[in-house]
Amino acid sequence: MSGVLRRIWQSLFRGDVSRVFVILILLFSTAITLLLTGLQLWRDYRYELNVLDQRLEQVRISNLESISQSVWTYNLSSLEIQLQGLVRQQDISFISVEDGDGETLLSVGENIEEDALQQSYALTYIHRDSPRLLGQLHVKASLQGIYGRLLNTFVVILITQAVKTFLVSMFIIYLFDRMLMRHLRRLVDQLGEHYSRAKPFNIERSVTEFNKEDELNTLVSSLNRLQNTIETEHQKLELLASFDSLTGLPNRIQLKETLDARIQAGQPFWLGILDVNDFKNINDTLGHQSGDQVLYDIGLRLKCLQTPHCFFARLGGDEFACVFDGDAPARTIADTILQKFEAPFLLHAVQLQLSVSIGLVSFPDQASDAQQLMKFADIAMYHCKKSRSEFARFDPQLDEHSLNNLTLMTDAKQALENKQFCLHYQTQIDSDTGEVSGLEALIRWQHPTQGFISPDDFIPSLELSGDINALSCWVLEQALTDYEQLKPHLSKPLALSINISALNLLEERFLDSVEVIMQRFSERPQLVMEITENALMSDPEYACTMMQALVKHGVEFSIDDYGTGYSSLSYLSRLPVSELKIDRSFIFDMETDLRHFTIVQSTVQLAKSLDLRTVGEGCETAISSSILKDLNCDKQQGYFFSRPVSMEALISYFQSLEDSDDTSLSVELISDE
Ligand code: C2E
Ligand code: CA
Ligand code: CA
């Protein structure tokens, strides 16, 4: 019994639900008890008053005649005995007799003022057949006795109800705990235990004939079913998350795990990064499907080398990684991989001879953590590509310049993956109106350790590493996204120029990507792609075809840095080009250098005759600006108007224009560079 009480006590103060439950029962039961007791007491009170009334009536019936007799005979001693007898009756507290003049003849008892019931009766005597009024009899009955009895009843009801309520609630709590709460607690404990160990769970509950169909059992089996589904999905996701879907090889995530585990073990190993040479050509000439087929075949060959001590992963694109345990010479590792590329790859009866560039780095003597290992292997791989050797071991003795270049190359690639770039915009001014008529997007990179790096320094690295397509697509998408933000603050649309690389026009996938991106922006601005003239020289025919395809999508082309190359204007005008940007080296000193002035003058004239728009870039002074205007150069761009600024600065500039309503305001933006 004491065990049961202890459990009840514990369940009262352990689980919140039980506590709230018992408190609610007590509150409800108390309210009901009070209401019912109130009704009961009211009924008792009415009954008692009734009884008192009857008692007074009885006094009148039985005693009025004899009291009248005593008054008539003026027998005061007999009268007193009679009154004493009456006042001893229950609740009657005071009796008095008055004579005909209202003088009190005799009174017995205590004359209390409040809470009493009073009755008065006329005292008469029949003398010679005619009634005579002798006086009045006053009887008072106190209610205090009734009150006392009601209080007793109230206390008794309250105590019995409280005891009953307490016992019943304890019993309910006990049942509640036995039938529900303890199961729920076990459920929660089991779930908590499994989650803390991150293990799949299976909740167990003993099933009896009595409980097999109750809600708890349904809950338990639903939870177990849910867990099974989650577990299966989890396994599928894990598989997807750690394997490359095209080749079935482990992916970057697994490579990172493998590297961490090897580093933890402290045993020496090699990390290698493999990049297929000229893979882009396969994609461009045979199509992406063939490219994927080749990558799949490479995956198959590499899988043959997979052992517990030799691990392969696909990093993405045509890049693979390998981890070789031990400290065998780099040549041995490279040969193991290279022999897998000796046999040609067969693609629709075409034999493809592929070669790879392999960069190797060794742990622990060359790098000590996974990030450094990846970076050095990448550097070695680019070095290998540049030197056109079959493999290269990371060489810390590489001259500082090459090392810096190679490091920049890997960093820029990572910056692209980690979205460290942003775009700034420089305004282009209409020479006639002096108003902003276009924007040129210029990429900005704040390197985590080296600070601001000029695009002139890292764009060539990205061209070399084969990531320039991804970069240009990012620029296009970002510029269009930024423009959407700016649009609401513009009174008229602006042209939007982006810079693209020569290599972009040699890759068909650039065209595909541009189409996909542009489709996402329905109300896009006039898009201008700026390209340097030299860029068009490596494969002019192919570039021209690509340009024509892009022009069909509404893109205009602008020849950037015009004048620094060797191509003739008549040749360039055969390409689908709309604009010439005269290089800043001619603009900014044309006021002092007559030769440069003449070049600008004749370029503008010639461009006009070929129906090309001209932009003078690098306009730094008011004099240059007015010369350009006098020469009929259509647009001007340069620090005289604005440095390249962030989109936020541009928006607040246009907002201030909106507020001032002065569209001819001279364009002076505050540079945030
Ligand atoms: P660019 O296309 O000729 O860009 C103009 C460059 O001149 C910009 O340098 C700009 O800041 C600078 N500039 C503008 N006005 C003046 C001026 O009045 N005086 C002087 N001295 N310079 C002025 P930035 O931003 O360093 O860009 C350098 C080059 O990097 C660009 O030359 C362009 O070829 C390339 N670049 C920039 N952004 C991108 C991009 O998103 N993609 C590609 N592929 N190349 C880019
Ligand atoms: Ca440009
Ligand atoms: Ca330029």
XYZ file of C-alpha atoms and ligand atoms in Angstrom:
721
model
C 0.000 0.000 0.000
C 2.817 2.386 0.927
C 4.403 1.526 -2.424
C 1.222 2.562 -4.236
C 1.076 5.804 -2.232
C 4.718 6.532 -3.020
C 4.050 6.005 -6.712
C 1.017 8.239 -6.599
C 3.081 10.860 -4.812
C 5.901 10.563 -7.351
C 3.580 10.690 -10.310
C 1.998 13.796 -8.786
C 5.221 15.693 -8.773
C 7.197 14.094 -11.580
C 5.237 14.522 -14.754
C 3.805 17.898 -15.598
C 0.780 16.352 -17.269
C -0.164 14.426 -14.093
C 0.255 17.519 -11.973
C -1.883 19.689 -14.189
C -4.402 16.878 -14.429
C -4.774 16.535 -10.644
C -4.928 20.285 -10.107
C -7.678 20.611 -12.712
C -9.670 17.761 -11.137
C -9.346 19.386 -7.710
C -10.395 22.801 -8.975
C -13.364 21.445 -10.858
C -14.468 19.227 -8.012
C -14.150 22.106 -5.497
C -16.274 24.357 -7.665
C -18.978 21.690 -8.028
C -18.885 20.892 -4.273
C -19.282 24.573 -3.389
C -22.203 24.996 -5.739
C -24.061 21.898 -4.511
C -23.358 22.698 -0.845
C -24.680 26.228 -1.388
C -27.942 24.819 -2.778
C -28.231 22.314 0.057
C -27.655 25.015 2.703
C -30.228 27.289 1.119
C -32.765 24.483 1.239
C -31.947 23.750 4.925
C -32.263 27.441 5.768
C -35.727 27.667 4.226
C -36.767 24.512 6.075
C -35.514 25.778 9.450
C -37.373 29.099 9.004
C -40.495 27.156 8.289
C -40.094 25.046 11.444
C -39.567 28.246 13.496
C -42.747 29.742 12.084
C -44.691 26.659 13.073
C -43.184 26.757 16.575
C -44.391 30.335 17.099
C -47.811 29.374 15.810
C -47.839 26.550 18.346
C -47.095 29.095 21.108
C -50.128 31.057 20.079
C -52.435 28.066 19.890
C -51.425 26.456 23.185
C -50.597 29.411 25.441
C -52.460 32.530 24.401
C -55.629 31.683 26.369
C -53.924 30.832 29.677
C -51.681 33.950 29.409
C -54.796 36.108 28.804
C -56.403 34.496 31.894
C -53.319 35.387 34.028
C -53.336 38.977 32.778
C -57.128 39.300 33.452
C -56.639 38.060 36.986
C -53.426 40.052 37.243
C -51.692 36.907 38.507
C -48.108 37.967 37.681
C -46.398 34.988 39.368
C -48.395 32.528 37.275
C -47.695 34.701 34.206
C -43.937 34.586 34.866
C -43.978 30.792 35.231
C -45.780 30.544 31.890
C -43.382 32.891 30.127
C -40.312 31.110 31.598
C -41.705 27.835 30.238
C -42.069 29.345 26.768
C -38.639 30.961 26.582
C -37.009 27.593 27.287
C -38.334 26.328 23.991
C -35.762 25.974 21.126
C -34.766 29.267 19.407
C -37.300 31.414 21.421
C -35.146 34.071 23.018
C -37.465 36.813 24.357
C -41.135 37.156 25.438
C -42.865 40.235 26.766
C -46.457 41.110 27.774
C -47.850 44.644 27.409
C -51.049 46.013 28.976
C -53.677 47.921 27.020
C -51.728 51.175 27.435
C -48.620 49.661 25.920
C -46.777 49.439 29.284
C -44.661 46.278 29.702
C -46.140 44.108 32.444
C -43.518 41.385 32.338
C -40.621 40.305 30.044
C -38.441 37.200 30.034
C -35.217 36.414 28.101
C -32.716 38.573 26.252
C -34.032 41.161 23.822
C -31.535 40.909 20.930
C -31.863 43.419 18.110
C -30.629 41.651 14.956
C -31.384 38.422 13.056
C -34.584 37.458 14.898
C -38.110 36.504 13.950
C -40.803 38.443 15.893
C -44.535 37.808 16.258
C -47.124 39.808 18.270
C -50.501 38.436 19.399
C -53.446 40.320 20.917
C -54.422 39.181 24.456
C -58.246 39.156 24.831
C -60.680 37.959 27.503
C -64.414 37.174 27.049
C -66.265 38.937 29.877
C -70.073 38.732 29.910
C -70.015 37.456 26.344
C -68.096 40.421 25.000
C -64.367 40.255 24.216
C -62.051 42.691 26.001
C -58.546 43.641 24.687
C -56.108 43.178 27.536
C -52.773 43.902 25.785
C -50.140 42.326 23.516
C -47.905 39.289 23.710
C -44.548 39.732 21.865
C -42.503 36.609 21.036
C -38.980 36.803 19.496
C -37.109 33.809 18.056
C -33.343 34.187 17.419
C -31.853 32.895 14.076
C -28.405 32.309 15.618
C -29.258 28.707 16.340
C -30.202 28.110 12.706
C -26.952 29.720 11.590
C -24.932 27.514 13.896
C -26.609 24.369 12.598
C -26.087 25.431 8.982
C -22.381 26.098 9.673
C -22.007 22.628 11.137
C -23.677 21.090 8.099
C -21.397 23.160 5.818
C -18.209 22.053 7.582
C -19.255 18.399 7.529
C -20.111 18.482 3.804
C -16.866 20.273 2.996
C -14.668 17.846 4.897
C -16.371 14.756 3.473
C -16.293 16.155 -0.077
C -12.630 17.181 0.215
C -11.633 13.740 1.428
C -13.725 12.120 -1.299
C -12.305 14.368 -4.037
C -8.747 13.810 -2.890
C -9.135 10.038 -2.804
C -10.920 9.936 -6.174
C -8.293 12.152 -7.839
C -5.485 10.030 -6.435
C -7.195 6.999 -7.845
C -7.662 8.646 -11.239
C -4.029 9.761 -11.231
C -2.967 6.268 -10.379
C -5.022 4.873 -13.273
C -3.841 7.669 -15.582
C -0.250 6.898 -14.738
C -0.626 3.140 -15.050
C -2.574 3.140 -18.264
C -1.030 6.071 -20.139
C 1.741 8.113 -18.645
C 4.182 5.332 -17.838
C 3.924 4.062 -21.431
C 4.452 7.526 -22.825
C 7.432 8.025 -20.495
C 8.968 4.782 -21.669
C 8.375 5.806 -25.264
C 10.080 9.146 -24.748
C 12.974 7.501 -22.852
C 13.500 4.965 -25.630
C 13.358 7.611 -28.363
C 15.748 9.858 -26.418
C 18.185 7.017 -25.923
C 18.187 6.122 -29.632
C 18.519 9.712 -30.767
C 21.383 10.423 -28.376
C 23.221 7.467 -29.886
C 22.032 8.455 -33.375
C 20.905 4.886 -33.909
C 17.749 3.607 -35.537
C 15.165 2.626 -32.936
C 12.495 0.028 -32.494
C 10.130 0.775 -29.648
C 9.069 -2.279 -27.701
C 5.825 -2.574 -25.764
C 4.522 -5.767 -24.256
C 1.271 -6.556 -25.996
C -1.471 -8.391 -24.120
C -4.947 -9.502 -25.056
C -6.228 -6.518 -23.104
C -4.155 -3.771 -24.749
C -3.449 -5.058 -28.231
C -5.904 -2.713 -29.916
C -5.491 0.412 -27.857
C -4.294 3.772 -29.162
C -0.871 3.385 -27.562
C -0.155 0.263 -29.533
C -1.200 2.017 -32.722
C 1.124 4.900 -31.814
C 4.037 2.558 -31.128
C 3.633 0.681 -34.410
C 3.208 3.947 -36.355
C 6.404 5.308 -34.826
C 8.271 2.116 -35.642
C 6.996 2.211 -39.223
C 7.985 5.881 -39.505
C 11.446 5.067 -38.205
C 11.874 2.330 -40.819
C 10.900 4.702 -43.615
C 13.250 7.398 -42.316
C 16.058 4.879 -42.029
C 15.618 3.667 -45.622
C 15.461 7.237 -46.953
C 18.462 8.152 -44.831
C 20.477 5.301 -46.298
C 19.486 6.361 -49.814
C 20.481 9.957 -49.105
C 23.767 8.898 -47.550
C 24.513 6.906 -50.660
C 23.610 9.843 -52.892
C 25.526 12.294 -50.739
C 28.765 10.384 -50.742
C 28.869 8.929 -54.272
C 29.114 10.553 -57.656
C 25.996 9.691 -59.624
C 27.671 9.478 -63.053
C 30.672 7.242 -62.325
C 29.561 5.625 -59.072
C 32.911 6.593 -57.577
C 33.043 8.193 -54.109
C 32.666 11.969 -54.247
C 34.327 14.980 -52.621
C 32.629 14.345 -49.262
C 33.995 10.815 -49.021
C 37.399 11.996 -50.159
C 37.434 14.516 -47.312
C 36.447 11.781 -44.840
C 39.136 9.462 -46.198
C 41.782 12.183 -45.946
C 40.765 13.055 -42.387
C 40.902 9.387 -41.350
C 44.338 8.895 -42.972
C 45.674 12.081 -41.367
C 44.357 10.933 -37.996
C 46.118 7.562 -38.435
C 49.372 9.446 -39.104
C 50.647 6.961 -41.716
C 52.290 8.362 -44.890
C 50.202 8.562 -48.091
C 50.010 10.323 -51.458
C 47.150 12.499 -52.588
C 46.825 12.884 -56.338
C 44.570 15.071 -58.468
C 43.964 13.954 -62.059
C 42.619 16.175 -64.775
C 41.801 14.856 -68.234
C 43.637 16.890 -70.869
C 41.541 18.629 -73.515
C 38.371 17.049 -72.236
C 36.528 20.177 -73.335
C 37.162 19.163 -76.942
C 35.287 15.897 -76.468
C 32.292 17.750 -75.079
C 32.409 20.368 -77.819
C 32.977 18.064 -80.759
C 31.095 14.912 -79.731
C 28.488 16.384 -77.371
C 27.841 16.166 -73.657
C 26.425 12.659 -73.773
C 29.661 11.350 -75.243
C 31.578 13.368 -72.655
C 29.561 11.673 -69.906
C 30.195 8.260 -71.481
C 33.961 8.888 -71.431
C 33.828 10.002 -67.789
C 31.852 6.862 -66.950
C 34.506 4.696 -68.684
C 37.295 6.499 -66.836
C 35.382 5.774 -63.611
C 35.245 2.067 -64.516
C 38.989 1.907 -65.166
C 39.844 3.721 -61.957
C 37.541 1.446 -59.967
C 39.739 -1.493 -61.041
C 42.578 0.095 -59.058
C 40.423 0.570 -55.951
C 41.784 -1.461 -52.976
C 41.743 -0.834 -49.215
C 45.038 1.042 -49.714
C 44.138 2.886 -52.874
C 41.112 5.164 -52.987
C 39.607 7.019 -55.980
C 37.006 9.771 -56.059
C 35.466 12.065 -58.669
C 35.714 15.735 -57.776
C 33.461 16.999 -60.556
C 33.850 17.724 -64.269
C 36.883 15.906 -65.615
C 38.704 15.970 -62.271
C 39.431 12.919 -60.164
C 41.378 12.391 -56.944
C 43.255 9.440 -55.535
C 44.768 8.512 -52.200
C 47.610 5.943 -52.171
C 48.782 4.608 -48.802
C 52.535 4.284 -48.257
C 55.563 6.223 -49.407
C 56.310 4.632 -52.764
C 58.087 6.953 -55.251
C 55.794 9.445 -57.027
C 56.735 7.847 -60.374
C 55.289 4.473 -59.241
C 51.996 6.103 -58.231
C 51.794 8.057 -61.503
C 52.588 4.943 -63.578
C 49.845 2.961 -61.841
C 47.329 5.564 -62.903
C 48.802 6.287 -66.341
C 48.702 2.650 -67.428
C 44.904 2.823 -67.074
C 44.901 5.498 -69.784
C 47.177 3.633 -72.216
C 44.386 1.792 -73.981
C 42.181 4.057 -76.130
C 38.593 4.751 -75.093
C 35.991 3.520 -77.535
C 33.148 5.880 -78.339
C 30.692 5.026 -81.148
C 33.481 3.137 -82.946
C 35.773 6.156 -82.551
C 39.002 5.485 -80.694
C 39.953 8.244 -78.309
C 43.432 8.445 -76.882
C 43.170 10.352 -73.627
C 45.950 11.755 -71.506
C 45.799 13.103 -67.970
C 47.718 15.590 -65.883
C 48.471 14.293 -62.395
C 49.498 16.460 -59.457
C 50.822 14.630 -56.401
C 51.488 15.710 -52.844
C 52.715 13.578 -49.950
C 51.600 13.419 -46.351
C 53.022 14.222 -43.819
C 56.210 15.770 -45.232
C 54.593 18.242 -47.688
C 51.265 19.142 -46.107
C 49.611 18.349 -42.819
C 45.896 18.988 -43.238
C 43.260 18.060 -45.818
C 42.770 21.587 -47.128
C 46.495 22.140 -47.659
C 46.862 18.725 -49.278
C 44.082 19.500 -51.771
C 45.538 22.893 -52.561
C 49.077 21.615 -53.115
C 47.861 18.702 -55.233
C 45.897 21.218 -57.331
C 48.962 23.437 -57.719
C 51.031 20.428 -58.741
C 48.347 19.435 -61.265
C 48.293 22.904 -62.881
C 52.059 22.891 -62.928
C 51.935 19.534 -64.683
C 49.454 20.918 -67.241
C 51.577 23.983 -67.894
C 54.792 22.038 -68.278
C 52.957 19.412 -70.361
C 54.494 16.589 -68.330
C 52.677 13.386 -67.384
C 52.737 14.052 -63.692
C 54.176 16.558 -61.233
C 54.982 16.263 -57.599
C 54.239 19.358 -55.551
C 57.463 21.314 -55.444
C 57.830 23.898 -52.683
C 60.932 25.155 -54.535
C 58.824 26.393 -57.467
C 59.769 30.011 -58.077
C 57.637 32.404 -56.072
C 55.939 33.845 -59.119
C 54.750 30.486 -60.454
C 53.749 29.380 -56.985
C 51.751 32.575 -56.529
C 50.113 32.140 -59.898
C 49.225 28.540 -59.241
C 47.993 29.365 -55.756
C 45.882 32.158 -57.169
C 44.461 29.727 -59.668
C 43.296 27.289 -56.979
C 42.075 30.111 -54.745
C 40.074 31.702 -57.563
C 38.486 28.379 -58.321
C 37.503 28.003 -54.689
C 36.252 31.589 -54.559
C 33.910 30.751 -57.395
C 32.648 27.663 -55.585
C 32.300 29.559 -52.299
C 30.667 32.594 -53.908
C 33.329 35.060 -52.761
C 32.973 37.281 -55.831
C 30.679 40.256 -56.208
C 29.916 42.726 -58.969
C 30.442 46.476 -59.031
C 28.976 48.730 -61.684
C 30.389 51.662 -63.622
C 28.023 54.067 -65.310
C 28.109 54.877 -69.020
C 26.950 58.357 -69.959
C 25.142 59.463 -73.093
C 27.328 62.270 -74.537
C 24.305 64.169 -75.890
C 22.091 64.214 -72.811
C 24.662 63.773 -70.060
C 22.400 61.125 -68.524
C 23.310 57.594 -67.466
C 22.412 55.272 -70.316
C 24.213 52.082 -69.396
C 26.137 50.123 -66.772
C 29.215 47.944 -67.044
C 29.460 45.089 -64.552
C 33.005 44.599 -63.221
C 33.903 41.669 -61.029
C 35.392 42.180 -57.569
C 37.233 39.686 -55.379
C 38.196 40.317 -51.794
C 40.708 37.529 -51.115
C 40.468 36.280 -47.496
C 44.199 36.902 -46.854
C 45.534 38.934 -49.755
C 42.799 41.585 -49.860
C 41.503 43.043 -53.113
C 42.766 41.254 -56.229
C 42.306 42.856 -59.634
C 40.294 40.923 -62.210
C 43.235 41.433 -64.572
C 45.177 39.097 -62.253
C 42.711 36.306 -61.620
C 40.655 36.166 -64.834
C 43.612 34.614 -66.750
C 43.960 32.006 -63.964
C 40.324 31.007 -64.343
C 40.769 30.856 -68.112
C 43.661 28.494 -67.619
C 41.925 26.296 -65.054
C 38.925 25.883 -67.363
C 36.521 27.629 -64.994
C 35.891 30.740 -67.047
C 32.579 29.404 -68.355
C 31.261 29.045 -64.823
C 32.522 32.526 -63.975
C 30.942 34.268 -66.971
C 27.644 32.513 -66.337
C 27.749 33.594 -62.709
C 28.452 37.192 -63.787
C 25.556 37.147 -66.255
C 23.107 35.734 -63.740
C 24.255 38.053 -60.943
C 24.135 41.144 -63.147
C 20.586 40.330 -64.276
C 19.553 39.657 -60.664
C 21.112 42.953 -59.518
C 19.393 44.811 -62.354
C 15.986 43.523 -61.176
C 16.685 45.266 -57.876
C 17.647 48.493 -59.573
C 14.778 48.533 -62.088
C 12.112 50.029 -59.797
C 14.301 53.108 -59.266
C 14.952 53.791 -62.940
C 12.966 56.292 -64.976
C 14.061 54.578 -68.192
C 15.837 51.292 -68.919
C 19.643 51.093 -69.047
C 21.874 48.906 -71.203
C 23.769 46.319 -69.172
C 27.298 45.356 -70.247
C 29.218 42.364 -68.992
C 32.753 41.313 -69.884
C 33.204 37.875 -71.321
C 36.351 35.957 -72.049
C 37.683 34.899 -75.430
C 37.347 31.282 -74.383
C 33.608 31.657 -73.786
C 33.034 32.112 -77.496
C 34.882 28.892 -78.214
C 32.645 26.726 -76.030
C 29.198 25.683 -77.120
C 28.076 25.088 -73.533
C 28.426 28.848 -72.939
C 25.678 29.419 -75.482
C 23.472 26.811 -73.779
C 24.050 28.295 -70.336
C 23.329 31.856 -71.525
C 20.052 30.703 -73.074
C 18.998 28.988 -69.837
C 19.903 32.007 -67.694
C 18.239 34.559 -69.959
C 15.014 32.565 -70.034
C 14.728 33.062 -66.286
C 14.622 36.867 -66.637
C 11.613 37.865 -68.678
C 12.022 41.654 -68.559
C 15.745 41.909 -69.032
C 17.682 44.981 -70.095
C 19.562 45.340 -73.397
C 22.463 43.000 -72.760
C 25.894 43.895 -74.156
C 28.810 41.448 -74.059
C 32.219 43.103 -74.136
C 35.032 41.132 -75.677
C 38.591 42.125 -76.580
C 39.544 42.079 -80.251
C 42.449 39.669 -79.669
C 40.005 37.180 -78.265
C 38.352 36.860 -81.647
C 41.562 35.920 -83.353
C 42.185 32.330 -82.224
C 39.182 30.866 -84.092
C 37.347 33.806 -85.753
C 34.896 31.665 -87.708
C 33.711 29.646 -84.734
C 33.538 32.788 -82.586
C 31.481 34.491 -85.292
C 28.976 31.609 -85.396
C 28.628 31.750 -81.624
C 28.158 35.529 -81.717
C 25.456 35.223 -84.363
C 23.623 32.675 -82.231
C 23.779 34.997 -79.235
C 22.673 38.020 -81.273
C 19.555 36.018 -82.150
C 18.814 35.992 -78.417
C 19.009 39.791 -78.327
C 22.617 40.093 -77.140
C 24.762 42.941 -78.551
C 28.545 42.735 -78.840
C 31.056 45.407 -78.000
C 34.759 45.361 -78.856
C 36.571 46.200 -75.627
C 39.966 47.944 -75.351
C 39.779 48.810 -79.041
C 43.069 50.055 -80.426
C 45.361 47.808 -78.399
C 45.169 44.927 -80.879
C 46.102 44.649 -84.479
C 42.828 43.885 -86.149
C 41.459 46.267 -88.708
C 38.128 47.948 -88.179
C 36.836 46.778 -91.544
C 37.520 43.184 -90.503
C 35.783 43.662 -87.134
C 32.754 45.255 -88.757
C 32.072 41.967 -90.555
C 31.356 40.414 -87.186
C 27.953 40.963 -85.537
C 29.308 43.848 -83.445
C 27.351 46.967 -82.408
C 29.811 48.947 -80.326
C 33.473 49.918 -80.057
C 35.044 50.838 -76.731
C 38.084 52.947 -77.420
C 40.815 51.875 -75.018
C 41.404 54.106 -72.023
C 45.132 54.474 -72.871
C 44.119 56.770 -75.790
C 41.427 58.678 -73.947
C 43.029 59.831 -70.787
C 45.924 61.752 -72.405
C 44.375 62.768 -75.751
C 44.247 66.397 -74.570
C 48.043 66.463 -74.467
C 49.013 63.725 -76.936
C 48.047 64.730 -80.458
C 48.672 61.219 -81.796
C 46.140 59.751 -79.365
C 43.693 62.545 -80.138
C 43.944 61.716 -83.848
C 43.467 58.002 -83.190
C 40.299 58.692 -81.163
C 39.021 61.151 -83.769
C 39.541 58.839 -86.739
C 38.208 55.802 -84.835
C 34.975 57.612 -84.004
C 34.591 58.766 -87.631
C 35.331 55.362 -89.075
C 33.015 53.620 -86.594
C 30.227 56.044 -87.518
C 30.650 55.219 -91.197
C 30.382 51.515 -90.308
C 27.284 52.157 -88.209
C 28.979 51.271 -84.933
C 28.349 52.983 -81.615
C 31.438 54.358 -79.844
C 32.251 54.466 -76.135
C 35.204 56.409 -74.757
C 36.402 54.623 -71.614
C 38.798 55.909 -68.959
C 37.402 59.435 -69.162
C 38.961 61.067 -66.114
C 38.626 64.817 -66.668
C 36.105 67.412 -67.788
C 38.370 68.225 -70.751
C 38.442 64.606 -71.973
C 34.692 64.499 -71.594
C 34.105 67.632 -73.660
C 36.575 66.478 -76.334
C 34.706 63.160 -76.606
C 31.437 65.060 -76.938
C 32.922 67.329 -79.609
C 34.212 64.302 -81.491
C 30.672 62.844 -81.499
C 31.638 59.833 -79.401
C 28.249 58.357 -78.375
C 28.982 57.302 -74.804
C 31.545 58.059 -72.147
C 32.714 56.063 -69.152
C 35.309 56.814 -66.509
C 36.284 58.120 -63.097
C 35.188 61.641 -64.151
C 31.606 60.379 -63.856
C 31.885 57.531 -61.436
C 34.173 54.818 -60.234
C 32.718 51.299 -60.275
C 30.364 51.139 -57.264
C 28.288 48.518 -55.490
C 24.658 47.961 -56.462
C 23.550 49.431 -53.104
C 25.422 52.688 -53.881
C 23.906 52.750 -57.354
C 20.398 52.253 -55.990
C 20.787 55.098 -53.495
C 22.146 57.295 -56.311
C 19.073 56.646 -58.456
C 16.843 57.063 -55.418
C 18.338 60.519 -54.801
C 17.700 61.329 -58.472
C 14.068 60.238 -58.058
C 13.743 62.481 -54.996
C 15.358 65.523 -56.620
C 13.418 65.092 -59.877
C 16.436 66.492 -61.714
C 17.373 64.060 -64.438
C 20.089 66.246 -65.891
C 22.043 66.124 -62.630
C 25.744 65.663 -63.324
C 26.638 62.095 -62.616
C 28.932 62.139 -59.630
C 28.774 58.917 -57.688
C 30.709 58.312 -54.538
C 33.061 55.436 -55.073
C 33.097 52.744 -52.417
C 36.349 51.216 -53.613
P 37.833 46.648 -68.827
O 36.690 45.865 -69.366
O 38.552 47.485 -69.804
O 37.215 47.465 -67.620
C 37.512 48.769 -67.358
C 38.572 48.837 -66.316
O 39.031 50.182 -66.243
C 38.042 48.533 -64.931
O 39.098 47.964 -64.200
C 37.712 49.906 -64.392
O 37.751 49.975 -62.996
C 38.816 50.720 -64.985
N 38.415 52.112 -65.185
C 37.180 52.609 -65.373
N 37.211 53.954 -65.508
C 38.512 54.305 -65.414
C 39.190 55.583 -65.469
O 38.599 56.660 -65.638
N 40.541 55.549 -65.358
C 41.234 54.380 -65.154
N 42.559 54.459 -65.026
N 40.630 53.180 -65.106
C 39.279 53.152 -65.237
P 38.926 46.633 -63.465
O 37.609 46.606 -62.839
O 40.152 46.415 -62.670
O 38.854 45.568 -64.609
C 39.953 45.242 -65.312
C 39.622 44.303 -66.404
O 39.219 43.029 -65.889
C 38.455 44.748 -67.228
O 38.867 45.680 -68.135
C 37.995 43.462 -67.873
O 38.781 43.163 -68.993
C 38.319 42.448 -66.797
N 37.080 42.115 -66.112
C 36.445 42.817 -65.160
N 35.316 42.207 -64.792
C 35.217 41.095 -65.554
C 34.267 40.032 -65.666
O 33.241 40.001 -64.993
N 34.515 39.037 -66.560
C 35.641 39.057 -67.349
N 35.808 38.057 -68.204
N 36.532 40.037 -67.279
C 36.350 41.052 -66.400
Ca 34.968 46.003 -70.380
Ca 38.182 48.268 -71.648
